[in-house]
mmCIF file of C-alpha atoms in Angstrom:
data_model
loop_
_atom_site.group_PDB
_atom_site.id
_atom_site.type_symbol
_atom_site.label_atom_id
_atom_site.label_comp_id
_atom_site.label_asym_id
_atom_site.label_seq_id
_atom_site.Cartn_x
_atom_site.Cartn_y
_atom_site.Cartn_z
ATOM 1 C CA MET A 30 -32.669 -43.229 -54.713
ATOM 2 C CA THR A 31 -32.361 -43.840 -58.453
ATOM 3 C CA ASP A 32 -28.764 -42.685 -58.959
ATOM 4 C CA PRO A 33 -26.264 -44.541 -56.754
ATOM 5 C CA TRP A 34 -23.633 -41.860 -57.343
ATOM 6 C CA VAL A 35 -25.808 -39.134 -55.749
ATOM 7 C CA ALA A 36 -25.460 -38.850 -51.964
ATOM 8 C CA LEU A 37 -28.993 -37.718 -51.064
ATOM 9 C CA ALA A 38 -32.376 -37.746 -52.706
ATOM 10 C CA ALA A 39 -33.978 -34.316 -52.926
ATOM 11 C CA ASP A 40 -36.487 -35.144 -50.149
ATOM 12 C CA THR A 41 -33.935 -36.546 -47.649
ATOM 13 C CA ASP A 42 -33.256 -34.637 -44.431
ATOM 14 C CA PRO A 43 -29.481 -33.902 -44.394
ATOM 15 C CA GLY A 44 -29.309 -33.698 -40.589
ATOM 16 C CA GLU A 45 -30.851 -37.129 -40.010
ATOM 17 C CA GLN A 46 -28.763 -38.718 -42.737
ATOM 18 C CA SER A 47 -25.573 -37.138 -41.410
ATOM 19 C CA GLY A 48 -26.127 -38.581 -37.937
ATOM 20 C CA ALA A 49 -26.861 -42.052 -39.283
ATOM 21 C CA LEU A 50 -23.766 -41.956 -41.470
ATOM 22 C CA ARG A 51 -21.582 -40.855 -38.576
ATOM 23 C CA ARG A 52 -22.742 -43.842 -36.526
ATOM 24 C CA ALA A 53 -22.107 -46.165 -39.490
ATOM 25 C CA HIS A 54 -18.652 -44.654 -39.964
ATOM 26 C CA ASP A 55 -17.819 -45.275 -36.281
ATOM 27 C CA VAL A 56 -18.916 -48.898 -36.605
ATOM 28 C CA PHE A 57 -16.833 -49.418 -39.738
ATOM 29 C CA THR A 58 -13.660 -47.807 -38.395
ATOM 30 C CA SER A 59 -13.901 -49.683 -35.089
ATOM 31 C CA ALA A 60 -15.264 -53.073 -36.193
ATOM 32 C CA GLY A 61 -14.845 -53.151 -39.982
ATOM 33 C CA ARG A 62 -18.575 -53.741 -40.480
ATOM 34 C CA LEU A 63 -20.736 -51.881 -43.005
ATOM 35 C CA GLU A 64 -24.214 -50.850 -41.942
ATOM 36 C CA ARG A 65 -27.077 -48.882 -43.440
ATOM 37 C CA PRO A 66 -27.427 -46.224 -44.772
ATOM 38 C CA VAL A 67 -23.967 -46.502 -46.401
ATOM 39 C CA ARG A 68 -24.230 -46.549 -50.195
ATOM 40 C CA ALA A 69 -22.463 -49.321 -52.129
ATOM 41 C CA VAL A 70 -20.056 -46.886 -53.791
ATOM 42 C CA VAL A 71 -19.108 -45.432 -50.402
ATOM 43 C CA GLY A 72 -18.781 -48.842 -48.739
ATOM 44 C CA ALA A 73 -16.440 -50.023 -51.499
ATOM 45 C CA SER A 74 -14.409 -46.842 -51.095
ATOM 46 C CA TRP A 75 -14.213 -47.252 -47.307
ATOM 47 C CA ARG A 76 -12.886 -50.777 -47.816
ATOM 48 C CA ARG A 77 -10.221 -49.495 -50.233
ATOM 49 C CA SER A 78 -9.326 -46.774 -47.749
ATOM 50 C CA ALA A 79 -8.956 -49.307 -44.954
ATOM 51 C CA ARG A 80 -6.818 -51.605 -47.122
ATOM 52 C CA ALA A 81 -4.569 -48.630 -47.879
ATOM 53 C CA ARG A 82 -4.299 -48.102 -44.087
ATOM 54 C CA VAL A 83 -5.655 -44.566 -44.210
ATOM 55 C CA SER A 84 -6.146 -43.268 -40.678
ATOM 56 C CA PRO A 85 -9.581 -41.610 -40.300
ATOM 57 C CA ASP A 86 -8.072 -38.891 -38.092
ATOM 58 C CA ASP A 87 -5.226 -37.860 -40.403
ATOM 59 C CA ALA A 88 -5.021 -34.961 -42.841
ATOM 60 C CA PRO A 89 -3.559 -35.253 -46.362
ATOM 61 C CA ALA A 90 -0.002 -34.057 -46.852
ATOM 62 C CA VAL A 91 1.156 -31.289 -49.179
ATOM 63 C CA GLU A 92 3.282 -32.939 -51.861
ATOM 64 C CA LEU A 93 3.913 -30.025 -54.216
ATOM 65 C CA GLY A 94 5.558 -27.054 -52.544
ATOM 66 C CA PRO A 95 5.379 -23.533 -54.002
ATOM 67 C CA ASP A 96 8.567 -23.943 -56.049
ATOM 68 C CA GLU A 97 7.351 -27.143 -57.706
ATOM 69 C CA LEU A 98 3.617 -26.424 -57.897
ATOM 70 C CA GLY A 99 3.813 -23.448 -60.264
ATOM 71 C CA PRO A 100 5.873 -25.030 -63.064
ATOM 72 C CA TYR A 101 4.059 -28.365 -62.787
ATOM 73 C CA ARG A 102 0.641 -26.728 -62.870
ATOM 74 C CA ASP A 103 1.503 -24.440 -65.773
ATOM 75 C CA ALA A 104 2.685 -27.388 -67.857
ATOM 76 C CA HIS A 105 -0.277 -29.620 -66.988
ATOM 77 C CA PRO A 106 -2.838 -30.232 -69.783
ATOM 78 C CA LEU A 107 -5.682 -29.110 -67.510
ATOM 79 C CA ALA A 108 -4.226 -25.586 -67.332
ATOM 80 C CA ARG A 109 -5.789 -25.018 -70.747
ATOM 81 C CA ALA A 110 -9.221 -25.956 -69.432
ATOM 82 C CA MET A 111 -9.130 -23.655 -66.406
ATOM 83 C CA PRO A 112 -10.618 -20.585 -68.156
ATOM 84 C CA VAL A 113 -13.822 -22.452 -69.005
ATOM 85 C CA ILE A 114 -13.944 -24.133 -65.566
ATOM 86 C CA ARG A 115 -13.614 -20.736 -63.869
ATOM 87 C CA GLU A 116 -16.226 -19.217 -66.163
ATOM 88 C CA LEU A 117 -18.771 -21.917 -65.317
ATOM 89 C CA MET A 118 -17.965 -22.436 -61.636
ATOM 90 C CA GLY A 119 -16.189 -19.342 -60.312
ATOM 91 C CA ALA A 120 -19.183 -17.172 -59.468
ATOM 92 C CA TYR A 121 -21.194 -20.178 -58.264
ATOM 93 C CA ALA A 122 -18.431 -21.121 -55.832
ATOM 94 C CA THR A 123 -17.849 -17.613 -54.527
ATOM 95 C CA ASP A 124 -21.509 -16.641 -54.187
ATOM 96 C CA GLY A 125 -22.458 -19.965 -52.614
ATOM 97 C CA GLU A 126 -19.540 -19.972 -50.164
ATOM 98 C CA HIS A 127 -18.148 -23.048 -51.939
ATOM 99 C CA LEU A 128 -14.796 -24.012 -53.398
ATOM 100 C CA LEU A 129 -13.914 -25.185 -56.868
ATOM 101 C CA ALA A 130 -10.917 -27.479 -57.073
ATOM 102 C CA VAL A 131 -9.094 -29.238 -59.880
ATOM 103 C CA CYS A 132 -6.656 -32.079 -59.234
ATOM 104 C CA ASP A 133 -4.337 -34.157 -61.390
ATOM 105 C CA ALA A 134 -4.614 -37.906 -61.997
ATOM 106 C CA GLN A 135 -2.728 -38.599 -58.740
ATOM 107 C CA GLY A 136 -5.228 -36.561 -56.736
ATOM 108 C CA ARG A 137 -2.896 -33.596 -56.142
ATOM 109 C CA LEU A 138 -4.879 -30.352 -55.909
ATOM 110 C CA LEU A 139 -3.558 -27.962 -58.539
ATOM 111 C CA TRP A 140 -6.162 -25.214 -58.183
ATOM 112 C CA VAL A 141 -8.375 -24.427 -55.174
ATOM 113 C CA GLU A 142 -10.438 -21.265 -55.634
ATOM 114 C CA GLY A 143 -13.653 -19.736 -54.367
ATOM 115 C CA HIS A 144 -15.052 -18.136 -51.227
ATOM 116 C CA THR A 145 -12.355 -16.705 -48.953
ATOM 117 C CA ALA A 146 -13.806 -17.969 -45.673
ATOM 118 C CA ALA A 147 -14.374 -21.426 -47.156
ATOM 119 C CA ARG A 148 -10.761 -21.533 -48.325
ATOM 120 C CA ARG A 149 -9.604 -20.593 -44.854
ATOM 121 C CA ARG A 150 -11.671 -23.370 -43.242
ATOM 122 C CA ALA A 151 -10.593 -25.887 -45.873
ATOM 123 C CA GLY A 152 -6.973 -25.031 -45.158
ATOM 124 C CA LEU A 153 -7.388 -26.446 -41.653
ATOM 125 C CA MET A 154 -7.757 -29.929 -43.185
ATOM 126 C CA ASN A 155 -5.099 -29.315 -45.868
ATOM 127 C CA PHE A 156 -7.580 -28.970 -48.720
ATOM 128 C CA VAL A 157 -5.062 -26.654 -50.339
ATOM 129 C CA GLU A 158 -3.116 -26.418 -53.577
ATOM 130 C CA GLY A 159 -0.329 -28.981 -53.685
ATOM 131 C CA ALA A 160 -1.970 -31.392 -51.206
ATOM 132 C CA ARG A 161 -2.724 -34.930 -52.339
ATOM 133 C CA TRP A 162 -6.327 -36.107 -52.010
ATOM 134 C CA ALA A 163 -6.038 -39.458 -53.770
ATOM 135 C CA GLU A 164 -8.296 -42.040 -52.165
ATOM 136 C CA SER A 165 -5.260 -44.156 -51.225
ATOM 137 C CA VAL A 166 -3.959 -41.429 -48.890
ATOM 138 C CA ALA A 167 -7.033 -39.302 -48.076
ATOM 139 C CA GLY A 168 -9.727 -41.962 -48.000
ATOM 140 C CA THR A 169 -13.185 -41.479 -49.476
ATOM 141 C CA ASN A 170 -13.603 -37.989 -50.940
ATOM 142 C CA ALA A 171 -15.184 -36.781 -54.156
ATOM 143 C CA PRO A 172 -12.112 -35.920 -56.294
ATOM 144 C CA GLY A 173 -10.079 -38.895 -55.063
ATOM 145 C CA THR A 174 -12.925 -41.371 -55.429
ATOM 146 C CA ALA A 175 -13.989 -39.985 -58.816
ATOM 147 C CA ILE A 176 -10.467 -40.737 -60.077
ATOM 148 C CA ALA A 177 -10.395 -44.164 -58.405
ATOM 149 C CA VAL A 178 -13.646 -45.325 -60.036
ATOM 150 C CA ASP A 179 -13.483 -43.054 -63.122
ATOM 151 C CA ARG A 180 -17.050 -41.873 -62.510
ATOM 152 C CA PRO A 181 -18.676 -38.656 -61.275
ATOM 153 C CA VAL A 182 -19.515 -39.052 -57.594
ATOM 154 C CA GLN A 183 -20.973 -37.031 -54.720
ATOM 155 C CA VAL A 184 -19.760 -37.517 -51.139
ATOM 156 C CA PHE A 185 -21.802 -36.188 -48.223
ATOM 157 C CA ALA A 186 -20.739 -35.484 -44.630
ATOM 158 C CA ALA A 187 -19.682 -38.666 -42.782
ATOM 159 C CA GLU A 188 -19.390 -40.568 -46.052
ATOM 160 C CA HIS A 189 -15.916 -38.996 -46.062
ATOM 161 C CA PHE A 190 -13.434 -41.425 -44.555
ATOM 162 C CA LEU A 191 -11.442 -38.700 -42.776
ATOM 163 C CA ARG A 192 -13.283 -37.299 -39.772
ATOM 164 C CA PRO A 193 -11.944 -33.728 -40.224
ATOM 165 C CA VAL A 194 -13.660 -33.657 -43.645
ATOM 166 C CA GLN A 195 -17.081 -34.788 -42.458
ATOM 167 C CA GLN A 196 -18.482 -31.278 -42.148
ATOM 168 C CA TRP A 197 -18.195 -30.911 -45.919
ATOM 169 C CA THR A 198 -20.072 -32.120 -48.981
ATOM 170 C CA CYS A 199 -18.409 -32.416 -52.358
ATOM 171 C CA ALA A 200 -19.143 -33.554 -55.897
ATOM 172 C CA ALA A 201 -16.505 -34.314 -58.510
ATOM 173 C CA ALA A 202 -16.185 -35.667 -62.027
ATOM 174 C CA PRO A 203 -13.101 -37.070 -63.758
ATOM 175 C CA LEU A 204 -11.521 -35.144 -66.623
ATOM 176 C CA HIS A 205 -10.186 -37.072 -69.618
ATOM 177 C CA ASP A 206 -7.839 -36.386 -72.477
ATOM 178 C CA PRO A 207 -10.316 -36.071 -75.368
ATOM 179 C CA HIS A 208 -7.982 -37.851 -77.789
ATOM 180 C CA THR A 209 -6.649 -40.748 -75.720
ATOM 181 C CA GLY A 210 -9.329 -41.148 -73.041
ATOM 182 C CA ARG A 211 -6.637 -41.066 -70.348
ATOM 183 C CA VAL A 212 -7.746 -39.624 -66.977
ATOM 184 C CA LEU A 213 -6.057 -36.240 -66.502
ATOM 185 C CA GLY A 214 -7.593 -35.419 -63.128
ATOM 186 C CA ALA A 215 -10.931 -34.299 -61.719
ATOM 187 C CA VAL A 216 -12.989 -31.161 -61.185
ATOM 188 C CA ASP A 217 -14.665 -30.747 -57.810
ATOM 189 C CA ILE A 218 -17.124 -28.496 -56.018
ATOM 190 C CA THR A 219 -16.813 -28.507 -52.210
ATOM 191 C CA GLY A 220 -18.972 -26.805 -49.609
ATOM 192 C CA GLY A 221 -21.573 -27.338 -46.906
ATOM 193 C CA ASP A 222 -24.910 -29.115 -46.728
ATOM 194 C CA ARG A 223 -26.377 -26.927 -49.461
ATOM 195 C CA LEU A 224 -24.396 -29.016 -51.953
ATOM 196 C CA ALA A 225 -26.154 -32.175 -50.723
ATOM 197 C CA HIS A 226 -28.503 -32.157 -53.712
ATOM 198 C CA PRO A 227 -28.569 -34.139 -56.961
ATOM 199 C CA HIS A 228 -28.165 -30.900 -58.903
ATOM 200 C CA SER A 229 -24.596 -30.362 -57.676
ATOM 201 C CA LEU A 230 -23.454 -33.662 -59.211
ATOM 202 C CA ALA A 231 -25.208 -32.876 -62.488
ATOM 203 C CA PHE A 232 -23.568 -29.446 -62.450
ATOM 204 C CA VAL A 233 -20.042 -30.742 -62.003
ATOM 205 C CA GLN A 234 -20.625 -33.376 -64.716
ATOM 206 C CA ALA A 235 -21.649 -30.623 -67.118
ATOM 207 C CA VAL A 236 -18.527 -28.629 -66.232
ATOM 208 C CA ALA A 237 -16.343 -31.684 -66.881
ATOM 209 C CA ARG A 238 -17.937 -32.205 -70.311
ATOM 210 C CA ALA A 239 -17.412 -28.550 -71.174
ATOM 211 C CA ALA A 240 -13.774 -28.700 -70.070
ATOM 212 C CA GLU A 241 -13.133 -31.820 -72.163
ATOM 213 C CA SER A 242 -14.767 -30.152 -75.168
ATOM 214 C CA GLN A 243 -12.486 -27.160 -74.670
ATOM 215 C CA LEU A 244 -9.438 -29.418 -74.559
ATOM 216 C CA ALA A 245 -10.579 -31.110 -77.749
ATOM 217 C CA LEU A 246 -10.735 -27.731 -79.495
ATOM 218 C CA LEU A 247 -7.425 -26.460 -78.143
ATOM 219 C CA ALA A 248 -5.397 -29.627 -78.246
ATOM 220 C CA ALA A 249 -5.934 -31.008 -81.713
ATOM 221 C CA PRO A 250 -3.299 -33.672 -82.328
ATOM 222 C CA ASP A 251 -0.066 -32.418 -83.855
ATOM 223 C CA VAL A 252 0.254 -34.665 -86.898
ATOM 224 C CA GLU A 253 3.917 -33.685 -87.266
ATOM 225 C CA ALA A 254 4.877 -34.672 -83.722
ATOM 226 C CA VAL A 255 6.694 -37.961 -83.151
ATOM 227 C CA ARG A 256 6.243 -39.460 -79.695
ATOM 228 C CA LEU A 257 7.652 -42.667 -78.298
ATOM 229 C CA GLY A 258 6.151 -44.426 -75.278
ATOM 230 C CA ALA A 259 8.343 -47.222 -73.935
ATOM 231 C CA LEU A 260 7.872 -47.079 -70.163
ATOM 232 C CA GLY A 261 5.926 -49.903 -68.592
ATOM 233 C CA ARG A 262 5.439 -51.813 -71.839
ATOM 234 C CA ASP A 263 7.385 -54.476 -73.717
ATOM 235 C CA GLU A 264 6.198 -53.202 -77.095
ATOM 236 C CA ALA A 265 6.687 -49.474 -77.527
ATOM 237 C CA LEU A 266 4.004 -47.202 -78.957
ATOM 238 C CA LEU A 267 5.067 -44.707 -81.614
ATOM 239 C CA VAL A 268 2.791 -41.824 -82.567
ATOM 240 C CA ALA A 269 4.042 -40.386 -85.837
ATOM 241 C CA ARG A 270 2.367 -38.305 -88.550
ATOM 242 C CA GLY A 271 -1.059 -38.991 -87.104
ATOM 243 C CA ARG A 272 -0.482 -42.767 -86.943
ATOM 244 C CA ARG A 273 -0.241 -44.932 -83.825
ATOM 245 C CA LEU A 274 2.162 -47.835 -84.324
ATOM 246 C CA ARG A 275 2.653 -50.664 -81.867
ATOM 247 C CA LEU A 276 6.184 -51.882 -82.443
ATOM 248 C CA SER A 277 7.728 -55.315 -82.069
ATOM 249 C CA ARG A 278 10.124 -55.794 -79.190
ATOM 250 C CA ARG A 279 13.215 -55.563 -81.428
ATOM 251 C CA HIS A 280 11.919 -52.473 -83.239
ATOM 252 C CA SER A 281 11.130 -50.963 -79.831
ATOM 253 C CA GLU A 282 14.731 -51.528 -78.751
ATOM 254 C CA ILE A 283 16.066 -49.971 -81.957
ATOM 255 C CA LEU A 284 13.970 -46.825 -81.533
ATOM 256 C CA VAL A 285 14.938 -46.452 -77.863
ATOM 257 C CA ALA A 286 18.621 -46.719 -78.818
ATOM 258 C CA LEU A 287 18.267 -44.188 -81.641
ATOM 259 C CA ALA A 288 16.111 -41.801 -79.584
ATOM 260 C CA ARG A 289 18.905 -41.670 -76.990
ATOM 261 C CA ARG A 290 21.519 -40.917 -79.644
ATOM 262 C CA PRO A 291 20.056 -38.299 -82.006
ATOM 263 C CA GLU A 292 23.478 -37.855 -83.642
ATOM 264 C CA GLY A 293 23.172 -41.421 -84.927
ATOM 265 C CA LEU A 294 24.940 -44.768 -84.597
ATOM 266 C CA SER A 295 26.973 -46.833 -86.986
ATOM 267 C CA GLY A 296 25.923 -50.395 -87.731
ATOM 268 C CA ASP A 297 28.632 -51.769 -85.464
ATOM 269 C CA GLU A 298 27.639 -49.420 -82.618
ATOM 270 C CA LEU A 299 23.987 -50.377 -82.988
ATOM 271 C CA LEU A 300 24.890 -54.075 -82.866
ATOM 272 C CA ILE A 301 26.642 -53.508 -79.532
ATOM 273 C CA GLU A 302 23.672 -51.512 -78.213
ATOM 274 C CA LEU A 303 21.125 -54.182 -79.112
ATOM 275 C CA TYR A 304 22.580 -57.662 -78.933
ATOM 276 C CA GLU A 305 24.047 -59.624 -76.047
ATOM 277 C CA ASP A 306 25.072 -62.350 -78.482
ATOM 278 C CA GLU A 307 28.225 -61.223 -80.239
ATOM 279 C CA SER A 308 27.648 -63.762 -83.020
ATOM 280 C CA VAL A 309 24.715 -61.769 -84.413
ATOM 281 C CA THR A 310 25.763 -60.479 -87.832
ATOM 282 C CA PRO A 311 25.292 -57.068 -89.429
ATOM 283 C CA VAL A 312 23.062 -58.777 -91.997
ATOM 284 C CA THR A 313 20.540 -59.610 -89.251
ATOM 285 C CA LEU A 314 20.513 -55.999 -88.073
ATOM 286 C CA ARG A 315 20.149 -54.608 -91.585
ATOM 287 C CA ALA A 316 17.147 -56.870 -92.157
ATOM 288 C CA GLU A 317 15.494 -55.538 -88.970
ATOM 289 C CA LEU A 318 16.201 -51.953 -89.977
ATOM 290 C CA SER A 319 14.805 -52.561 -93.451
ATOM 291 C CA ARG A 320 11.563 -53.892 -91.959
ATOM 292 C CA LEU A 321 11.418 -50.943 -89.557
ATOM 293 C CA ARG A 322 11.928 -48.442 -92.387
ATOM 294 C CA ARG A 323 9.032 -49.982 -94.335
ATOM 295 C CA LEU A 324 6.847 -49.685 -91.251
ATOM 296 C CA LEU A 325 7.768 -46.094 -90.422
ATOM 297 C CA GLY A 326 8.077 -44.758 -93.932
ATOM 298 C CA PRO A 327 11.246 -43.650 -95.722
ATOM 299 C CA ASP A 328 11.458 -40.156 -94.196
ATOM 300 C CA LEU A 329 11.672 -41.099 -90.490
ATOM 301 C CA LEU A 330 14.742 -43.319 -90.456
ATOM 302 C CA ASP A 331 18.096 -42.342 -92.006
ATOM 303 C CA SER A 332 21.179 -44.488 -92.516
ATOM 304 C CA ARG A 333 24.935 -43.842 -92.553
ATOM 305 C CA PRO A 334 24.751 -43.342 -89.652
ATOM 306 C CA TYR A 335 21.467 -44.845 -88.522
ATOM 307 C CA ARG A 336 19.447 -42.096 -86.911
ATOM 308 C CA LEU A 337 15.938 -40.740 -86.574
ATOM 309 C CA ALA A 338 15.347 -38.031 -89.144
ATOM 310 C CA VAL A 339 13.038 -35.993 -86.867
ATOM 311 C CA PRO A 340 13.112 -35.124 -83.148
ATOM 312 C CA VAL A 341 11.338 -37.699 -80.984
ATOM 313 C CA ASP A 342 9.604 -36.893 -77.707
ATOM 314 C CA ALA A 343 10.241 -40.035 -75.611
ATOM 315 C CA ASP A 344 8.490 -40.648 -72.302
ATOM 316 C CA PHE A 345 11.702 -41.832 -70.616
ATOM 317 C CA ASP A 346 13.381 -38.549 -71.590
ATOM 318 C CA THR A 347 10.515 -36.688 -69.911
ATOM 319 C CA VAL A 348 11.214 -38.521 -66.648
ATOM 320 C CA THR A 349 14.949 -37.799 -66.731
ATOM 321 C CA ARG A 350 14.391 -34.119 -67.606
ATOM 322 C CA ARG A 351 12.008 -33.659 -64.694
ATOM 323 C CA LEU A 352 14.370 -35.412 -62.326
ATOM 324 C CA ALA A 353 17.221 -33.198 -63.471
ATOM 325 C CA SER A 354 15.150 -30.111 -62.646
ATOM 326 C CA GLY A 355 14.245 -31.450 -59.185
ATOM 327 C CA ALA A 356 10.577 -32.012 -60.060
ATOM 328 C CA VAL A 357 10.323 -35.406 -58.351
ATOM 329 C CA ALA A 358 6.524 -35.608 -58.172
ATOM 330 C CA ALA A 359 6.233 -34.644 -61.835
ATOM 331 C CA ALA A 360 8.860 -37.246 -62.766
ATOM 332 C CA LEU A 361 6.935 -39.955 -60.935
ATOM 333 C CA ASP A 362 3.761 -38.762 -62.651
ATOM 334 C CA ALA A 363 5.395 -39.412 -66.034
ATOM 335 C CA TYR A 364 6.842 -42.783 -65.027
ATOM 336 C CA ALA A 365 4.539 -45.550 -66.276
ATOM 337 C CA GLY A 366 6.886 -48.347 -65.265
ATOM 338 C CA PRO A 367 10.310 -49.778 -66.149
ATOM 339 C CA LEU A 368 11.626 -49.167 -69.646
ATOM 340 C CA LEU A 369 10.769 -52.119 -71.956
ATOM 341 C CA PRO A 370 10.773 -54.415 -68.909
ATOM 342 C CA GLY A 371 11.255 -57.643 -70.875
ATOM 343 C CA SER A 372 14.149 -56.382 -72.985
ATOM 344 C CA ARG A 373 17.670 -57.739 -72.554
ATOM 345 C CA ALA A 374 19.274 -55.383 -75.069
ATOM 346 C CA PRO A 375 22.391 -54.021 -73.297
ATOM 347 C CA SER A 376 21.617 -50.349 -73.913
ATOM 348 C CA VAL A 377 17.998 -50.760 -72.769
ATOM 349 C CA VAL A 378 19.056 -52.657 -69.634
ATOM 350 C CA ARG A 379 21.529 -49.892 -68.710
ATOM 351 C CA LEU A 380 19.040 -47.100 -69.315
ATOM 352 C CA ARG A 381 16.244 -48.938 -67.516
ATOM 353 C CA ARG A 382 18.450 -49.450 -64.469
ATOM 354 C CA ARG A 383 19.675 -45.846 -64.480
ATOM 355 C CA ILE A 384 16.188 -44.318 -64.685
ATOM 356 C CA THR A 385 14.852 -46.640 -61.983
ATOM 357 C CA GLU A 386 17.764 -45.988 -59.628
ATOM 358 C CA GLN A 387 17.680 -42.222 -60.132
ATOM 359 C CA LEU A 388 13.935 -42.001 -59.545
ATOM 360 C CA ARG A 389 14.057 -44.324 -56.535
ATOM 361 C CA ALA A 390 16.923 -42.330 -55.010
ATOM 362 C CA ALA A 391 15.043 -39.064 -55.537
ATOM 363 C CA LEU A 392 11.911 -40.480 -53.884
ATOM 364 C CA ILE A 393 13.862 -41.772 -50.885
ATOM 365 C CA ALA A 394 15.687 -38.463 -50.534
ATOM 366 C CA ARG A 395 12.388 -36.529 -50.700
ATOM 367 C CA GLY A 396 10.887 -38.768 -48.001
ATOM 368 C CA ASP A 397 7.303 -37.940 -48.941
ATOM 369 C CA PRO A 398 5.065 -40.835 -47.777
ATOM 370 C CA GLY A 399 2.532 -40.317 -50.567
ATOM 371 C CA LEU A 400 5.134 -40.476 -53.330
ATOM 372 C CA LEU A 401 6.890 -43.419 -51.680
ATOM 373 C CA ALA A 402 3.565 -45.256 -51.380
ATOM 374 C CA ASP A 403 2.838 -44.690 -55.078
ATOM 375 C CA TRP A 404 6.080 -46.496 -55.890
ATOM 376 C CA ALA A 405 5.830 -49.201 -53.200
ATOM 377 C CA TYR A 406 2.278 -50.228 -54.114
ATOM 378 C CA SER A 407 2.965 -50.282 -57.871
ATOM 379 C CA THR A 408 3.587 -53.525 -59.727
ATOM 380 C CA TRP A 409 7.262 -52.637 -60.157
ATOM 381 C CA GLY A 410 7.764 -51.437 -56.588
ATOM 382 C CA GLU A 411 6.022 -54.149 -54.579
ATOM 383 C CA GLU A 412 9.340 -55.892 -53.838
ATOM 384 C CA ASP A 413 11.541 -52.785 -53.699
ATOM 385 C CA LEU A 414 12.977 -53.157 -50.199
ATOM 386 C CA PRO A 415 14.758 -49.753 -49.987
ATOM 387 C CA VAL A 416 11.538 -47.919 -50.827
ATOM 388 C CA TRP A 417 9.481 -49.957 -48.337
ATOM 389 C CA ARG A 418 12.072 -49.149 -45.664
ATOM 390 C CA ALA A 419 11.871 -45.448 -46.532
ATOM 391 C CA LEU A 420 8.067 -45.553 -46.509
ATOM 392 C CA ALA A 421 8.033 -47.226 -43.079
ATOM 393 C CA GLY A 422 10.239 -44.434 -41.762
ATOM 394 C CA ALA A 423 8.143 -41.661 -43.328
ATOM 395 C CA VAL A 424 4.623 -42.532 -42.167
ATOM 396 C CA PRO A 425 3.042 -41.661 -38.806
ATOM 397 C CA GLU A 426 3.891 -44.060 -35.998
ATOM 398 C CA ASP A 427 0.464 -45.745 -35.908
ATOM 399 C CA GLN A 428 0.866 -46.829 -39.556
ATOM 400 C CA ARG A 429 4.397 -48.138 -39.081
ATOM 401 C CA PRO A 430 3.875 -51.683 -37.707
ATOM 402 C CA ALA A 431 2.244 -53.093 -40.867
ATOM 403 C CA LEU A 432 4.912 -51.527 -43.066
ATOM 404 C CA LEU A 433 7.717 -52.825 -40.884
ATOM 405 C CA ALA A 434 6.193 -56.295 -41.159
ATOM 406 C CA ARG A 435 6.316 -55.936 -44.938
ATOM 407 C CA VAL A 436 9.961 -54.828 -44.705
ATOM 408 C CA ARG A 437 10.860 -57.869 -42.597
ATOM 409 C CA SER A 438 9.056 -60.192 -44.994
ATOM 410 C CA LEU A 439 10.823 -58.742 -48.047
ATOM 411 C CA ASP A 440 14.160 -58.807 -46.281
ATOM 412 C CA ALA A 441 13.741 -62.500 -45.422
ATOM 413 C CA GLU A 442 12.659 -63.356 -48.977
ATOM 414 C CA GLN A 443 15.581 -61.528 -50.553
ATOM 415 C CA ARG A 444 18.126 -62.975 -48.134
ATOM 416 C CA GLY A 445 16.797 -66.482 -48.696
#
């Protein structure tokens, strides 16, 4: 085997390999021990699956219902790549009794198309549109693992962590934003043993490259757009007129305050928004604004009142808009972390708290274990006791003891 990401060499007997893998899977799930012929990439994925407490007998849950799936899918960047993906894979999937699937960066299946009988069989294990196949909830599988390791990967038979999936073979490749390099999701081909060949991985890699090339052609950067990213970072990123500007903490706070108030703020109002210390003088603020104007250019920042001269698309506004429309999964997808987490500016602190509380409340009300786990296992959610309690109440009973132990530990820490 020369390519560790390919499941089988061309001369390997699939039946023999499948039996050996099933025995190795039984040993791992019962004793936690890895044995041959498990590949390194699969063994590492099994360990991640076990750490995430994925049960090998479960099926992934559907996170996006029909009402939420359509709008979310239509607005997703990968919607623009689907025509070329269908052109390259559609007939191959249908004629070969396979499925083509495309998921987002959280492993949620947005499109599942192909042979009718294969779709029907796949539905029995919830390989359906709206279901989440991230490795952290569905164990080792091609689309979920491709996203986890950001590499094309093939998964054969009992290499899948979930037993109901072990009759399938799949190959997937991650899909990236051609301008930022950010993972947008993955494209996958799923079927039977006939896909257990190096060619299927090469095929899906070629499809991914074609899709990314299509996105590059269709999604040329809008040099007029002004975008502000302030979630999960202490120094905001401003994309304006084709430039990417990393702002100082104070300039980040100013732009967040002005983005929230497009009608503008007086100098006195801006002082109140930004400074805890009431002794800070207007002269200090004017100096900061002067430096910011030189950085941005004269046509982006107006005065009297202070306001942004062009509309700004802010990531925190995206989260609040999606929450307001009831699109909880899409809101969590856009949430990269607390707003300017190190800032103590009064207006930023209030907005940060409001966004966090609204999103947390929506997740708890939804009660979806996958969404709750995304929050609980994030850096900002690892000590969020209400979410851990909700997660413990939402998972199957066999997964509950470890989560309840975490709840008790957090409760003791926070009481002490």
